Structures are given as structure tokens and as C-alpha cells.
XYZ file of C-alpha atoms in Angstrom:
322
model
C -24.266 -30.810 9.857
C -20.979 -31.054 7.892
C -21.346 -28.032 6.850
C -22.035 -25.674 9.803
C -19.251 -27.494 11.068
C -16.950 -26.308 7.823
C -18.820 -23.204 7.218
C -18.922 -20.313 10.200
C -21.544 -18.539 12.169
C -23.354 -15.825 9.293
C -22.368 -12.087 10.327
C -23.353 -9.465 8.189
C -21.445 -6.997 6.696
C -18.630 -9.057 8.503
C -16.177 -10.836 6.085
C -16.196 -14.755 6.168
C -12.460 -14.910 6.764
C -10.535 -13.616 8.932
C -9.181 -10.537 7.891
C -5.787 -10.054 10.274
C -3.362 -12.738 8.571
C -2.858 -12.289 5.128
C -4.011 -16.438 4.027
C -7.998 -15.081 5.426
C -7.644 -11.776 3.464
C -6.726 -14.268 0.850
C -9.864 -16.505 0.306
C -11.578 -13.096 0.863
C -10.647 -11.570 -2.004
C -10.871 -14.802 -3.865
C -14.311 -14.178 -3.511
C -14.712 -10.950 -3.793
C -12.787 -11.745 -7.779
C -14.755 -14.686 -8.631
C -15.506 -14.723 -12.535
C -19.308 -16.372 -11.851
C -20.232 -13.112 -10.368
C -19.677 -11.719 -13.655
C -22.750 -13.773 -14.908
C -25.316 -12.873 -11.945
C -28.519 -11.953 -13.218
C -30.263 -8.813 -11.544
C -33.002 -10.842 -10.436
C -30.134 -13.280 -8.637
C -28.781 -9.932 -7.147
C -32.483 -8.714 -5.435
C -32.721 -12.148 -4.372
C -29.479 -11.434 -2.266
C -29.749 -8.351 -1.247
C -33.684 -9.005 0.322
C -31.924 -12.418 1.739
C -29.207 -10.397 3.452
C -32.147 -7.693 4.420
C -34.506 -10.492 5.508
C -31.302 -11.413 7.954
C -31.011 -7.914 8.496
C -34.818 -7.258 10.445
C -35.126 -10.864 11.992
C -37.676 -12.184 9.210
C -35.253 -14.986 7.713
C -37.092 -18.078 5.812
C -37.485 -20.964 7.840
C -34.620 -23.449 5.928
C -31.790 -20.971 5.007
C -28.807 -21.792 5.767
C -25.141 -19.798 7.000
C -23.487 -20.513 3.828
C -26.743 -19.049 1.542
C -26.217 -16.249 3.926
C -22.447 -15.733 2.974
C -22.893 -16.388 -1.184
C -25.518 -14.075 -1.092
C -22.999 -11.301 1.049
C -20.173 -12.746 -1.616
C -22.366 -11.907 -5.052
C -23.267 -8.321 -3.232
C -20.482 -7.350 -1.953
C -18.919 -8.536 -5.766
C -21.509 -5.732 -7.362
C -22.182 -3.020 -5.373
C -20.200 -0.558 -4.328
C -20.448 -0.511 -0.186
C -20.391 3.345 -0.158
C -22.945 4.321 -2.610
C -24.657 0.779 -2.321
C -24.752 1.034 -5.969
C -23.433 -1.516 -8.828
C -20.022 -1.149 -10.276
C -20.204 -1.410 -14.131
C -18.862 -4.684 -15.141
C -15.789 -4.531 -16.443
C -14.217 -1.841 -13.417
C -15.433 -4.745 -10.755
C -12.272 -6.226 -9.689
C -13.559 -9.512 -10.412
C -13.575 -8.126 -14.514
C -10.065 -7.540 -14.417
C -8.856 -7.203 -18.272
C -6.944 -9.793 -19.299
C -6.040 -9.199 -22.848
C -4.434 -5.642 -21.752
C -1.793 -7.763 -19.665
C -0.924 -10.243 -22.455
C -0.714 -7.581 -24.879
C 2.131 -5.639 -22.566
C 4.200 -8.596 -22.877
C 3.553 -9.437 -27.132
C 7.038 -10.339 -27.743
C 9.132 -7.343 -30.827
C 6.681 -4.449 -30.317
C 6.588 -1.412 -32.026
C 6.285 2.193 -30.676
C 2.652 2.011 -31.882
C 1.948 -1.341 -30.193
C 4.068 -0.115 -26.918
C 1.982 2.991 -26.945
C -1.374 1.283 -27.564
C -1.483 -1.527 -25.067
C -0.337 0.891 -22.481
C -2.663 3.145 -22.992
C -5.354 0.379 -23.219
C -3.770 -0.694 -19.490
C -3.870 2.728 -17.786
C -7.432 3.775 -19.328
C -9.456 0.595 -17.938
C -6.510 0.938 -14.531
C -8.753 4.116 -14.257
C -12.102 3.237 -14.481
C -10.939 0.384 -11.707
C -9.207 2.740 -9.369
C -12.230 5.314 -9.998
C -15.228 2.373 -9.600
C -13.628 1.058 -6.672
C -12.414 4.050 -4.524
C -13.971 5.542 -0.787
C -17.075 6.981 -2.101
C -17.852 8.211 0.982
C -17.257 12.165 -0.711
C -18.131 13.158 -4.033
C -15.789 13.185 -6.630
C -16.185 15.555 -9.359
C -15.588 15.017 -13.129
C -12.732 17.117 -13.731
C -10.651 15.026 -11.349
C -11.461 11.905 -13.109
C -9.948 13.212 -16.895
C -7.076 14.805 -14.497
C -6.146 11.161 -13.317
C -6.463 9.841 -16.699
C -4.473 11.867 -18.110
C -2.218 12.016 -15.756
C -1.060 8.370 -15.670
C -1.770 7.681 -19.354
C 0.995 10.371 -19.894
C 2.872 8.958 -17.077
C 3.327 4.980 -18.382
C 3.565 5.758 -22.218
C 6.276 8.356 -21.254
C 8.743 5.997 -19.719
C 7.616 2.751 -21.590
C 8.686 4.907 -24.839
C 11.230 6.632 -23.312
C 13.264 3.190 -22.167
C 12.162 1.517 -25.723
C 13.986 4.356 -27.671
C 17.008 4.289 -25.097
C 17.192 0.232 -25.623
C 16.872 0.578 -29.608
C 19.850 3.085 -29.372
C 21.918 0.861 -27.436
C 25.154 -0.839 -29.334
C 26.324 -2.989 -26.725
C 23.692 -5.882 -26.047
C 23.482 -8.493 -28.193
C 19.903 -9.454 -30.189
C 18.628 -11.964 -27.502
C 20.056 -9.776 -24.272
C 17.752 -6.802 -26.118
C 14.752 -9.009 -26.376
C 14.949 -10.260 -22.869
C 15.375 -6.498 -21.429
C 12.537 -5.154 -23.784
C 10.355 -8.334 -21.694
C 10.981 -6.473 -18.465
C 10.771 -2.799 -20.054
C 6.953 -3.112 -18.994
C 7.035 -3.220 -15.360
C 8.475 0.069 -14.291
C 6.603 1.633 -16.992
C 3.110 0.192 -15.356
C 4.335 0.197 -12.143
C 5.165 4.042 -11.732
C 2.243 4.469 -13.978
C -0.333 2.730 -11.253
C 0.561 4.670 -8.472
C 0.219 8.034 -10.689
C -2.941 6.474 -11.681
C -3.750 5.935 -8.130
C -3.078 8.773 -6.994
C -4.562 11.127 -9.563
C -7.573 9.349 -9.800
C -8.080 9.142 -5.839
C -6.781 12.949 -5.188
C -9.793 13.952 -3.843
C -9.394 12.233 -1.195
C -6.827 13.503 0.056
C -7.962 17.017 0.340
C -11.798 16.418 1.176
C -10.933 13.486 3.627
C -12.566 9.710 4.024
C -14.619 8.328 6.323
C -13.649 7.050 10.052
C -16.319 4.422 11.389
C -16.326 3.642 15.382
C -16.575 -0.474 16.628
C -20.804 0.252 15.857
C -20.165 1.401 12.450
C -20.876 5.222 12.702
C -19.409 7.767 11.329
C -16.989 9.969 14.107
C -15.422 12.399 10.980
C -13.830 12.653 7.980
C -10.233 12.388 7.938
C -7.459 13.220 5.348
C -4.317 11.328 7.414
C -6.761 8.109 6.793
C -7.218 8.881 3.295
C -3.425 9.604 2.836
C -3.398 5.854 4.269
C -5.962 4.466 2.112
C -3.948 5.909 -0.885
C -0.615 4.171 0.382
C -1.990 1.015 0.799
C -4.017 0.678 -2.702
C -0.606 2.362 -4.188
C 0.883 -0.666 -3.112
C -1.329 -3.499 -4.172
C -0.519 -1.878 -8.045
C 2.784 -1.962 -7.657
C 2.848 -5.589 -6.213
C 0.307 -6.765 -8.633
C 2.290 -6.730 -12.388
C 5.379 -8.050 -10.061
C 4.705 -11.368 -10.997
C 3.517 -10.951 -14.368
C 6.146 -9.187 -15.625
C 9.080 -11.533 -14.426
C 7.371 -15.054 -14.450
C 6.534 -14.930 -17.845
C 9.789 -13.332 -19.687
C 11.592 -15.845 -17.529
C 9.802 -18.514 -18.155
C 10.306 -17.880 -22.383
C 13.518 -17.028 -22.131
C 14.170 -20.730 -20.740
C 11.704 -22.080 -23.618
C 13.201 -20.137 -27.039
C 16.737 -21.701 -25.562
C 15.083 -25.411 -25.978
C 16.613 -26.837 -29.339
C 12.482 -26.633 -30.961
C 11.341 -27.520 -34.238
C 9.847 -24.965 -36.668
C 6.023 -25.876 -35.371
C 6.771 -26.235 -32.208
C 8.522 -22.276 -32.457
C 5.096 -21.090 -33.769
C 3.590 -22.832 -30.489
C 5.412 -20.258 -28.927
C 3.194 -17.389 -28.333
C -0.387 -19.026 -27.325
C 2.029 -20.808 -24.546
C 3.586 -16.792 -23.882
C -0.125 -15.590 -23.862
C -1.254 -19.276 -21.610
C 1.470 -18.432 -18.958
C 0.359 -14.552 -18.986
C -3.278 -15.868 -17.909
C -2.170 -18.203 -15.603
C 0.227 -15.818 -13.423
C -2.593 -13.025 -13.567
C -4.860 -15.082 -12.362
C -2.774 -15.636 -9.482
C -1.338 -12.226 -8.754
C -4.429 -10.192 -8.690
C -6.065 -11.735 -5.417
C -2.116 -11.698 -3.986
C -1.400 -8.560 -4.536
C -5.344 -6.946 -3.509
C -4.759 -8.886 -0.462
C -1.838 -6.555 1.212
C -4.243 -5.127 3.006
C -7.991 -5.178 4.168
C -10.474 -3.575 2.901
C -11.960 -2.022 5.636
C -8.421 -1.143 6.914
C -8.087 -0.103 10.964
C -6.166 2.923 12.209
C -5.315 4.015 15.734
C -7.870 6.878 16.759
C -4.629 9.137 18.265
C -2.844 8.736 15.059
C -5.693 10.759 13.216
C -6.560 14.404 13.988
C -6.868 16.107 16.912
C -10.840 16.899 16.338
C -11.508 13.063 15.363
C -9.718 11.568 18.137
C -11.268 13.567 20.731
C -14.617 12.645 19.370
C -15.115 9.320 20.368
C -13.944 6.747 22.873
C -12.451 4.145 20.714
C -9.411 3.440 20.269
C -9.208 2.308 16.738
C -11.243 3.428 13.902
C -11.931 1.533 10.563
C -12.438 2.879 6.934
C -12.570 1.991 3.704
C -9.536 1.429 2.060
C -10.720 0.959 -1.428
C -9.694 -2.025 -3.731
């Protein structure tokens, strides 16, 4: 009885939590990026898919609860791409977003070589995540993937190295100020590179369009305008994602370093720094991707005339991607 009171009635293909509010989207995406889904076995995944198929066909075994159905859908949504129906490679799922690369970008006293390495690693992973979680209603040529990868990595490394070189040549800042500024350098580098990454990795959507659906889930047409909205929304989440990561840890660490610490305590600053980064990252990922719902809505009147004329629905939906 307590479970039915706290668990809503299951709806196949619908989010468990209200998507019109930020809190509802946050609860939904916390489910999607649950790290435990990385360890779901093949047999458990098949079991979840079969349970959802049984529900769809009206052949649900007796005793199955709404909670079990929601859990099965959570597992499927975390692992299976909504457009292709195929498994997303584990490291490129949102629940598998790498932590080490963020910590590496925040390490103090980086050399030119380490800056290049961590920016390359960061954007290489971003490229694969963006590709794996794109709107896949239209095929993407391999050439587009390579183009996005090269563009994103080049922009990130160029900006980070350029700012580092300018900082090194500056003689107006004292060492403490220079170190503080250097820790903030990765944010504009990563934020601008993330925008380029999304735009280049998913540029094919702008030229081919993405499917827009009516209230019954039927494809009404392929819209370039909806694709533009999807890319803008995704790019904004990628700018918001690193903001807390690159702002909060430097402030916290700058405060700690000013404290009268013993030599033994100072040796603990790097491990503490890493733990702070991990904690902030764990909070910033669901907050950033919750800015917009994955299945976004757009008024039919705002789309291409041929699409608006092809349906009686006033509002259509599209998969924004993650």
C-alpha cells in the first residue's frame, strides 16, 4: 500500500516524473545517469525489455508492480538508444561519463604537454558521448564524426594553450594571482570547445533535419528547425556542465591553501582537490542536463509550413538528445 502511494501508475515510454518542471527533470535524469546501470548484465537487460514488451502486449505476469515496471524502463532508457534501439557503448552512456578527465583538467601547475593531453582526452570523450547520445533518426556519415572530433579537439587545445601562453608572458600578476587565474583557464576552453563539439558532431542533423512526432508518437516529418532547437539546447547544457566544476573547486582550494597548514596537511591538498572535483561533478551533471527535457516540445506553427500543414496537433515533440 505504501509503495502504490509513493509510486505513480506506470506509463510505457513516459517519464516517471513530471517533465514540465526542473525538479521533475532532475529526478528523471538522476535515474538515467545512475552509475549502477553500468553493471546491468545482458540477462537483466533482456529481462527488463521482455517485461516492458509483455506490458505493451497486455501479457504482464501476475504480481508485477508499478515499481518493477518503472525500474525496468529506467534500465532500458539508460542503456538503449531511443532512436536506434541499440545498446550505447558503456563508456559513452551518460551514466558512464568519465570523471578522471575532469580531475585532470583541474590539476594545478600544469605543463603545456599536460594541458594538451587533458584537453585532448576531455574532448575525445565528449565527441563519443555526443555521437552516442545524438538524435539518430537520420544516419550520420563517418566523415561527420571525424570532422567534429578534429574541430572540437583543435578548438579546445588552441584556446587552452593560447591562454596559458598569455598568462606565462604576463609580468603584472604575482605568483598567487597567476596560479588562481590559471585554474580558471580551463572553463572558457572547455565551454567553447563543448559548443563546437556539439555543433560539429551533430551538424548532420541541421542539414538532414530530425523527426518530429505528434501526440500519438507518429512521425509527422523531418524538421531542420527542430534540429536547430535541439542543438542549441544541448550546447547550453554543455556550457552549464563545466561551470560549477571549474568555479567551485578553485575557490575552495584557494581558501584551504591560505590556511596555516603543516607540511603533512599540505600533502593532502591534491587528494582533497580530487575529491572536491568528484563531488561537484556528481552534482553538476544531472543539474546541467536537466535544463531541458530530452523529449522537447515545439509548436507546429514554428516549424516548416509543410510540417505544420501535415498535422492537426498544435504541439509536436522531438528527441533533443543528451
